[in-house]
Coordinates of C-alpha atoms and ligand atoms in Angstrom, one line a residue:
M3 CA 0.0 0.0 0.0
Q4 CA 2.7 2.4 1.1
F5 CA 4.7 1.6 -2.0
T6 CA 1.8 2.2 -4.3
S7 CA 1.1 5.6 -2.8
L8 CA 4.7 6.6 -3.1
V9 CA 4.8 5.6 -6.7
A10 CA 1.7 7.6 -7.4
L11 CA 3.2 10.6 -5.7
A12 CA 6.4 10.4 -7.7
L13 CA 4.5 10.1 -11.0
A14 CA 2.2 12.9 -10.2
A15 CA 5.1 15.1 -9.2
S16 CA 4.3 18.7 -8.2
V17 CA 0.5 18.6 -8.8
S18 CA -0.2 15.8 -6.3
A19 CA -1.4 17.1 -3.0
L20 CA -5.1 16.7 -3.3
N21 CA -6.6 18.0 0.0
I22 CA -10.3 17.9 -0.3
T23 CA -12.8 19.3 2.2
V24 CA -16.2 17.8 1.6
L25 CA -18.9 20.2 2.7
Q26 CA -22.0 18.1 1.8
P27 CA -21.0 14.6 2.8
D28 CA -24.3 13.0 1.6
V29 CA -24.2 14.3 -1.9
P30 CA -22.0 13.1 -4.8
L31 CA -19.5 15.5 -6.2
A32 CA -20.8 15.1 -9.7
P33 CA -23.8 13.5 -11.3
S34 CA -23.2 9.9 -12.5
P35 CA -23.1 9.1 -15.3
L36 CA -21.4 12.4 -16.2
P37 CA -23.5 14.6 -18.5
L38 CA -22.3 15.9 -21.9
P39 CA -20.6 19.3 -21.8
G40 CA -23.2 22.1 -22.3
A41 CA -21.0 24.0 -24.7
A42 CA -20.1 21.2 -27.1
K43 CA -23.5 19.4 -26.9
D44 CA -25.2 22.3 -28.6
C45 CA -22.4 23.6 -30.7
D46 CA -24.5 24.4 -33.8
E47 CA -27.2 26.2 -31.8
I48 CA -24.6 28.2 -29.9
V49 CA -22.8 29.3 -33.1
A50 CA -26.2 30.2 -34.7
A51 CA -27.3 32.2 -31.7
F52 CA -23.9 34.0 -31.7
A53 CA -24.5 35.1 -35.3
N54 CA -27.4 37.2 -34.0
L55 CA -25.3 39.1 -31.4
G56 CA -24.0 42.6 -32.0
R57 CA -22.9 45.7 -30.3
T58 CA -26.5 46.7 -29.5
T59 CA -27.6 43.3 -28.1
V60 CA -29.5 43.8 -24.8
W61 CA -28.4 41.1 -22.3
N62 CA -31.1 40.0 -20.0
L63 CA -30.0 39.0 -16.5
V64 CA -32.1 35.8 -16.0
Q65 CA -30.4 34.5 -12.8
K66 CA -28.0 35.6 -10.1
I67 CA -26.7 33.0 -7.8
K68 CA -24.5 33.8 -4.8
F69 CA -21.7 31.3 -4.4
Q70 CA -21.1 30.3 -0.8
G71 CA -17.8 30.9 1.0
D72 CA -14.4 32.4 -0.1
T73 CA -14.0 31.8 -3.8
Y74 CA -10.4 33.3 -3.9
E75 CA -9.7 34.5 -7.4
P76 CA -12.1 32.5 -9.7
E77 CA -10.3 31.7 -13.0
G78 CA -12.5 29.2 -14.8
I79 CA -15.9 27.6 -14.6
V80 CA -17.6 24.5 -16.0
R81 CA -21.3 23.7 -15.6
I82 CA -21.7 19.9 -15.2
G83 CA -25.4 19.3 -15.6
D84 CA -28.1 21.6 -14.1
D85 CA -26.9 21.2 -10.5
R86 CA -23.1 21.5 -10.5
F87 CA -20.6 24.2 -11.1
Y88 CA -16.8 23.5 -10.9
V89 CA -14.7 26.6 -10.3
S90 CA -10.9 26.8 -10.7
A91 CA -9.6 29.4 -8.3
G92 CA -6.3 30.8 -7.1
E93 CA -5.6 31.4 -3.4
Y94 CA -2.6 33.8 -3.1
T95 CA -0.6 33.8 0.2
A96 CA 2.3 35.9 -1.0
P97 CA 2.3 38.5 -3.8
T98 CA 4.3 38.2 -7.0
T99 CA 6.4 41.3 -6.5
S100 CA 7.9 42.8 -9.7
Y101 CA 11.7 42.8 -10.0
G102 CA 11.3 46.4 -11.1
N103 CA 13.1 48.6 -13.6
N104 CA 12.1 46.3 -16.5
T105 CA 14.4 43.6 -15.0
V106 CA 14.0 40.2 -16.5
I107 CA 15.5 37.2 -14.7
N108 CA 15.1 33.7 -16.2
G109 CA 12.7 35.1 -18.8
T110 CA 10.2 36.6 -16.4
D111 CA 9.7 39.9 -14.6
R112 CA 8.6 39.1 -11.0
Q113 CA 9.0 37.0 -7.9
P114 CA 7.1 33.7 -7.9
G115 CA 4.8 34.6 -4.9
A116 CA 3.0 31.7 -3.3
G117 CA -0.4 30.2 -3.0
F118 CA -2.7 27.2 -3.8
A119 CA -4.7 26.0 -6.8
H120 CA -8.3 25.2 -5.8
I121 CA -11.2 23.4 -7.4
I122 CA -14.4 24.4 -5.7
V123 CA -17.6 22.5 -6.4
F124 CA -21.0 24.2 -6.0
D125 CA -24.5 22.9 -6.4
G126 CA -27.0 24.7 -8.7
N127 CA -28.1 27.1 -6.0
G128 CA -24.5 28.1 -5.1
T129 CA -24.0 26.0 -2.0
R130 CA -20.5 24.5 -1.7
V131 CA -20.2 20.7 -2.1
A132 CA -16.4 20.5 -1.8
D133 CA -13.3 22.7 -1.8
A134 CA -10.1 21.0 -2.9
T135 CA -6.5 22.3 -3.1
L136 CA -4.5 20.6 -5.8
T137 CA -1.0 21.9 -5.0
E138 CA 1.4 21.5 -2.1
D139 CA 2.4 24.3 0.3
G140 CA 5.4 25.9 -1.3
A141 CA 4.8 24.7 -4.9
I142 CA 6.1 27.2 -7.4
E143 CA 3.2 26.3 -9.8
Y144 CA 0.0 27.2 -8.0
H145 CA -2.0 29.3 -10.5
N146 CA -5.1 27.4 -11.7
G147 CA -6.3 29.0 -15.0
G148 CA -9.3 28.6 -17.3
I149 CA -10.8 25.2 -17.5
D150 CA -12.8 23.0 -20.0
Y151 CA -15.0 19.9 -19.5
D152 CA -15.1 17.3 -22.2
G153 CA -17.8 15.0 -20.7
K154 CA -15.2 12.9 -18.8
Y155 CA -12.5 15.2 -17.5
I156 CA -11.9 18.8 -16.6
W157 CA -8.7 20.1 -18.3
A158 CA -6.6 22.7 -16.5
T159 CA -3.1 24.2 -16.3
I160 CA -1.4 24.8 -13.0
A161 CA 1.2 27.4 -13.6
E162 CA 3.7 29.8 -12.0
Y163 CA 1.8 33.0 -11.5
R164 CA 4.1 35.1 -13.8
P165 CA 4.5 35.4 -17.6
N166 CA 6.9 33.2 -19.6
A167 CA 7.5 30.8 -16.8
T168 CA 6.3 27.2 -16.5
A169 CA 3.0 25.2 -16.3
T170 CA 1.7 21.7 -15.9
L171 CA -1.2 20.4 -18.0
I172 CA -3.6 18.2 -15.9
K173 CA -6.9 16.5 -16.2
I174 CA -9.3 16.2 -13.3
D175 CA -11.9 13.5 -12.8
P176 CA -15.0 15.4 -11.7
L177 CA -16.4 12.4 -9.9
T178 CA -13.4 12.3 -7.5
I179 CA -11.3 15.4 -8.2
N180 CA -8.4 12.9 -8.8
V181 CA -5.7 14.7 -10.8
T182 CA -3.7 13.1 -13.7
T183 CA -0.6 15.0 -14.8
I184 CA -0.2 15.1 -18.6
L185 CA 2.9 17.2 -19.3
H186 CA 5.2 20.1 -18.2
I187 CA 5.6 23.1 -20.5
A188 CA 8.1 25.9 -20.5
D189 CA 5.7 28.8 -20.6
H190 CA 3.0 30.2 -18.4
Q191 CA -0.4 28.7 -19.4
G192 CA -3.6 30.3 -18.3
G193 CA -6.1 27.9 -19.7
A194 CA -6.7 24.7 -21.5
V195 CA -9.3 23.5 -24.1
H196 CA -9.7 19.8 -25.2
D197 CA -10.8 19.2 -28.8
V198 CA -12.2 15.8 -28.4
D199 CA -12.4 15.2 -32.2
T200 CA -8.7 15.8 -32.9
G201 CA -7.2 14.9 -29.5
N202 CA -5.6 18.3 -29.4
V203 CA -5.3 20.2 -26.2
H204 CA -4.8 23.9 -26.8
M205 CA -3.2 26.0 -24.0
L206 CA -3.4 29.8 -23.8
N207 CA -0.5 31.6 -22.2
W208 CA -0.3 34.9 -20.3
G209 CA -2.9 37.2 -21.7
S210 CA -3.7 34.5 -24.3
R211 CA -1.1 35.9 -26.6
N212 CA 0.0 32.5 -27.8
V213 CA -1.7 29.2 -28.2
S214 CA 0.4 26.1 -27.6
T215 CA -1.0 22.9 -29.0
W216 CA -0.3 19.3 -27.8
N217 CA -1.9 16.1 -29.2
L218 CA -2.9 13.4 -26.8
N219 CA -2.0 10.7 -29.3
Y220 CA 1.7 11.5 -28.7
V221 CA 3.8 10.6 -25.7
P222 CA 5.0 13.6 -23.8
A223 CA 8.5 13.8 -22.1
A224 CA 8.7 12.2 -18.7
Y225 CA 7.6 14.7 -16.0
P226 CA 9.0 17.1 -14.9
E227 CA 11.1 17.3 -18.1
F228 CA 9.5 19.9 -20.4
T229 CA 7.5 18.8 -23.5
R230 CA 7.8 21.0 -26.6
P231 CA 4.3 21.8 -27.8
R232 CA 3.6 20.5 -31.4
S233 CA 2.9 24.1 -32.4
I234 CA 3.0 27.6 -30.9
T235 CA 0.9 30.2 -32.7
R236 CA 0.7 33.9 -31.9
N237 CA -2.8 35.3 -31.3
P238 CA -3.3 37.8 -34.1
S239 CA -6.0 39.7 -32.2
Y240 CA -5.4 42.3 -29.5
Y241 CA -9.0 43.2 -28.8
T242 CA -9.5 40.8 -25.9
D243 CA -7.2 38.9 -23.6
Y244 CA -9.1 35.7 -23.3
Q245 CA -9.4 34.3 -19.7
D246 CA -11.6 31.2 -20.0
C247 CA -12.6 29.2 -23.0
K248 CA -14.9 26.2 -23.8
F249 CA -14.5 23.8 -26.7
L250 CA -17.6 24.0 -28.9
G251 CA -16.8 21.6 -31.8
H252 CA -16.2 21.7 -35.6
P253 CA -19.3 23.4 -36.9
A254 CA -20.2 23.3 -40.6
V255 CA -20.6 27.1 -40.8
Y256 CA -16.9 27.5 -40.0
D257 CA -15.8 24.9 -42.5
Y258 CA -15.5 22.2 -39.8
R259 CA -12.7 24.1 -38.1
G260 CA -12.3 23.5 -34.4
V261 CA -13.7 26.4 -32.4
M262 CA -14.0 27.5 -28.8
L263 CA -16.0 30.2 -27.0
C264 CA -13.9 32.6 -25.0
S265 CA -14.4 35.6 -22.8
G266 CA -12.0 38.1 -21.4
V267 CA -11.1 41.8 -21.1
T268 CA -9.0 44.5 -22.7
S269 CA -7.6 47.4 -20.7
I270 CA -6.8 50.4 -22.9
Y271 CA -7.0 54.2 -22.5
N272 CA -7.7 53.7 -18.8
T273 CA -10.8 51.8 -19.7
S274 CA -11.6 48.1 -19.5
I275 CA -13.9 46.5 -22.1
G276 CA -15.2 42.9 -22.0
G277 CA -15.4 40.6 -25.0
L278 CA -17.0 37.3 -26.0
A279 CA -15.8 35.5 -29.0
I280 CA -15.8 32.4 -31.1
V281 CA -12.2 31.6 -31.8
D282 CA -10.4 29.2 -34.1
L283 CA -8.5 26.8 -31.9
K284 CA -5.4 26.4 -34.0
T285 CA -4.9 30.0 -35.2
M286 CA -6.7 32.0 -32.5
V287 CA -8.4 34.0 -35.2
P288 CA -11.7 35.3 -33.8
L289 CA -14.5 34.2 -36.1
A290 CA -17.2 36.2 -34.4
E291 CA -16.8 38.6 -31.5
V292 CA -18.9 41.1 -29.5
P293 CA -18.0 43.6 -26.8
I294 CA -19.6 43.0 -23.4
T295 CA -20.1 45.9 -21.0
M296 CA -22.1 44.5 -18.1
K297 CA -20.6 44.8 -14.7
S298 CA -21.2 42.9 -11.5
D299 CA -22.9 44.6 -8.5
L300 CA -19.4 45.1 -7.1
G301 CA -18.3 46.9 -10.3
T302 CA -16.3 44.1 -12.1
L303 CA -16.8 43.5 -15.8
V304 CA -18.7 40.2 -16.0
T305 CA -16.1 38.8 -18.5
Q306 CA -13.3 39.3 -16.0
N307 CA -12.6 35.5 -15.7
P308 CA -14.8 32.4 -15.7
V309 CA -17.3 31.8 -18.5
D310 CA -19.5 28.9 -19.6
V311 CA -22.2 28.6 -22.2
A312 CA -25.3 26.4 -22.8
I313 CA -28.6 26.2 -24.6
V314 CA -31.3 26.2 -21.9
D315 CA -35.0 25.9 -23.0
G316 CA -33.9 26.6 -26.6
K317 CA -32.1 29.8 -25.7
L318 CA -28.4 30.8 -25.4
R319 CA -27.3 31.3 -21.8
V320 CA -23.9 32.7 -20.8
Y321 CA -22.6 32.2 -17.2
F322 CA -20.1 34.6 -15.7
L323 CA -18.4 34.6 -12.3
P324 CA -16.4 37.9 -12.2
D325 CA -15.7 38.9 -8.6
Q326 CA -13.0 37.7 -6.3
H327 CA -13.6 36.1 -2.8
N328 CA -17.3 36.9 -2.6
S329 CA -18.7 35.8 -5.9
T330 CA -22.0 35.8 -7.6
L331 CA -22.8 33.9 -10.8
Y332 CA -24.5 36.1 -13.4
V333 CA -26.5 34.3 -16.0
Y334 CA -27.5 36.2 -19.1
E335 CA -29.6 35.6 -22.2
P336 CA -29.4 37.9 -25.2
L337 CA -32.5 39.8 -26.4
A338 CA -32.6 41.0 -30.0
A339 CA -30.0 43.4 -31.2
S340 CA -31.1 46.7 -32.9
P341 CA -32.5 46.1 -36.4
F342 CA -29.9 48.6 -37.6
E343 CA -27.0 46.6 -36.1
F344 CA -26.2 44.7 -39.2
G345 CA -26.5 47.6 -41.7
G346 CA -25.7 50.4 -39.3
G347 CA -22.8 51.4 -37.1
F348 CA -20.5 54.4 -37.7
E349 CA -20.2 56.2 -41.0
Ligands
NAG414 C1 -6.2 21.4 3.5 O1 -7.1 22.4 3.3 C2 -7.7 23.0 4.4 C3 -8.7 24.0 4.0 O2 -8.3 24.7 2.9 C4 -6.5 23.7 5.2 O3 -7.0 24.3 6.4 C5 -5.4 22.6 5.5 O4 -4.3 23.3 6.1 C6 -5.0 21.9 4.3 N1 -4.1 20.8 4.7 C7 -3.0 20.6 4.0 C8 -2.2 19.4 4.5 O5 -2.6 21.2 3.1
NAG415 C1 15.3 51.2 -10.2 O1 16.2 52.2 -10.7 C2 16.3 53.4 -9.9 C3 17.2 54.4 -10.6 O2 18.3 53.7 -11.2 C4 16.9 53.0 -8.5 O3 16.9 54.2 -7.7 C5 15.9 52.0 -7.9 O4 16.4 51.6 -6.6 C6 15.7 50.8 -8.8 N1 14.7 50.0 -8.2 C7 14.8 48.6 -8.1 C8 13.6 47.9 -7.5 O5 15.8 48.0 -8.5
NAG416 C1 17.3 31.4 -12.5 O1 17.5 30.0 -13.0 C2 18.6 29.4 -12.4 C3 18.8 28.1 -13.1 O2 17.6 27.3 -13.0 C4 18.4 29.3 -10.9 O3 19.5 28.7 -10.3 C5 18.2 30.7 -10.3 O4 17.9 30.6 -8.9 C6 17.1 31.4 -11.0 N1 17.0 32.8 -10.6 C7 15.9 33.3 -10.0 C8 15.9 34.7 -9.5 O5 14.8 32.7 -9.9
NAG417 C1 11.1 33.5 -22.2 O1 12.1 33.0 -21.3 C2 13.2 32.4 -22.0 C3 14.2 31.9 -20.9 O2 13.5 31.1 -20.0 C4 13.9 33.4 -22.9 O3 14.9 32.8 -23.6 C5 12.8 34.1 -23.8 O4 13.4 35.1 -24.5 C6 11.7 34.6 -23.0 N1 10.6 35.0 -24.0 C7 10.0 36.1 -23.9 C8 9.0 36.4 -24.9 O5 10.3 36.9 -23.0
NAG418 C1 -29.7 23.9 -2.7 O1 -29.8 22.7 -3.5 C2 -29.7 21.5 -2.7 C3 -29.8 20.4 -3.7 O2 -29.1 20.6 -4.8 C4 -30.7 21.5 -1.6 O3 -30.5 20.3 -0.9 C5 -30.7 22.7 -0.8 O4 -31.7 22.7 0.1 C6 -30.7 23.9 -1.6 N1 -30.6 25.1 -0.8 C7 -31.3 26.2 -0.9 C8 -30.9 27.3 0.1 O5 -32.1 26.3 -1.7
NAG419 C1 -6.1 8.8 -10.0 O1 -5.4 9.1 -11.1 C2 -4.2 8.3 -11.3 C3 -3.4 8.8 -12.5 O2 -2.9 10.0 -12.2 C4 -4.6 6.8 -11.5 O3 -3.4 6.0 -11.5 C5 -5.5 6.4 -10.3 O4 -6.0 5.1 -10.5 C6 -6.6 7.3 -10.1 N1 -7.3 7.0 -8.9 C7 -8.7 7.0 -8.8 C8 -9.2 6.7 -7.4 O5 -9.4 7.2 -9.7
NAG420 C1 4.8 33.3 -28.8 O1 4.8 33.0 -30.2 C2 5.7 33.8 -31.0 C3 5.5 33.4 -32.4 O2 5.5 32.0 -32.6 C4 7.1 33.5 -30.5 O3 8.0 34.4 -31.2 C5 7.2 33.9 -29.0 O4 8.5 33.5 -28.5 C6 6.1 33.1 -28.3 N1 6.1 33.5 -26.9 C7 6.4 32.6 -25.9 C8 6.3 33.1 -24.5 O5 6.6 31.4 -26.1
NAG421 C1 -4.8 57.5 -17.9 O1 -5.0 58.1 -16.6 C2 -3.8 58.8 -16.2 C3 -4.1 59.3 -14.7 O2 -5.3 59.9 -14.7 C4 -3.5 59.9 -17.1 O3 -2.3 60.5 -16.7 C5 -3.3 59.3 -18.5 O4 -3.0 60.4 -19.5 C6 -4.5 58.5 -19.0 N1 -4.2 57.8 -20.2 C7 -4.9 57.9 -21.3 C8 -4.5 57.2 -22.5 O5 -6.0 58.5 -21.3
NAG422 C1 -20.2 39.6 0.2 O1 -20.8 40.7 -0.4 C2 -22.1 41.0 0.1 C3 -22.7 42.1 -0.8 O2 -21.8 43.1 -1.0 C4 -22.0 41.4 1.6 O3 -23.2 41.6 2.1 C5 -21.3 40.2 2.3 O4 -21.0 40.6 3.6 C6 -20.0 39.8 1.7 N1 -19.6 38.6 2.3 C7 -18.3 38.4 2.5 C8 -18.0 37.0 3.1 O5 -17.4 39.2 2.3

């Protein structure tokens, strides 16, 4: 027994210290069998609904759910069926102080700081089911970024909380929160998306400036040796730094290209603007994008971090969890855009 657990620890390397606090002992973590992912299940409907969005779309707030307890900094969310939300969150116990004066050491510009990567499970009304930390005290990689759910696993990256550093791609079993380490990569990664049709996992780095792609049919280097991604592609768009993305599929309207739905923010001219986009997985080219201006009651742009999407009762629903520590889930449905949206605009 002891031998087995030691081997498991050695294999799982830095991302191994699952420390789970179960808050509702009588309820399962996730529904069994696991439901299909809401984003990918209704890809064609989501892409079609997105085509009706524009700058004048009125977003109707259909639900507001207070999430119980300290949510730290929420980074990603997946909705697993109607009664579960899994949130990836970062608990920070020491700040990442800048080296200052544009100093770069080992490719990065700040101290590592310290903290823990969390996965927090909530039921449909925001009550905590469990809170797990996935990293050990003192681990240099503790930043849990955007997440994706493929019907079987949640995909995530646990990274150093600084640009151009390192990250570990993992998958998490929602039924147990058991973590499997996939590979180690020599860049910060702030989110992962699994294309179930190609076996590609696409990882977005700091500010989603580059997408690094790995294919699960290949064997990565033995952990903790670094694995070179099969491709690294620069994001050609600077309108939104995507924070959390969900695999949608390979819809016919986009010539069967793999696409994801992403949300994020841009800060420019002392203003922050939110954005929601359908993005080509391989090239990061946005295929459709709209600005989002709603803010939470605490004043945070709703697209600040986590996003998920689903078709509920035939309508597009977008789920946002913007605030740190004391979080409320904002659920929106789009109403019709102005009839002049598609022929109008500035002249
Ligand atoms: C496990 O998590 C709990 C709650 O977050 C924390 O109080 C405790 O110190 C952690 N234990 C270890 C061994 O990390
Ligand atoms: C940055 O440079 C200035 C001027 O050279 C110096 O006074 C200051 O101490 C430096 N700060 C750091 C953090 O190195
Ligand atoms: C830079 O990397 C080297 C080699 O890995 C290491 O010894 C050194 O401590 C690092 N410096 C900092 C400031 O992290
Ligand atoms: C990233 O860090 C590596 C060293 O670890 C360095 O060679 C490279 O220039 C850095 N890249 C950027 C974009 O800063
Ligand atoms: C929240 O939902 C759970 C079942 O998912 C239920 O047991 C509980 O009573 C609900 N709590 C509230 C405040 O509605
Ligand atoms: C947890 O995942 C590891 C792989 O990382 C696997 O070997 C082990 O069987 C899993 N345990 C459970 C209880 O699913
Ligand atoms: C991002 O991609 C560009 C273009 O491939 C490359 O020059 C740059 O070094 C990459 N940045 C990092 C941090 O890997
Ligand atoms: C942003 O705000 C600062 C402080 O108010 C001001 O000095 C600066 O000019 C502003 N920048 C732009 C681009 O408006
Ligand atoms: C969360 O925010 C609400 C509304 O602002 C406030 O009433 C409540 O005390 C806050 N809770 C915590 C734990 O900070």
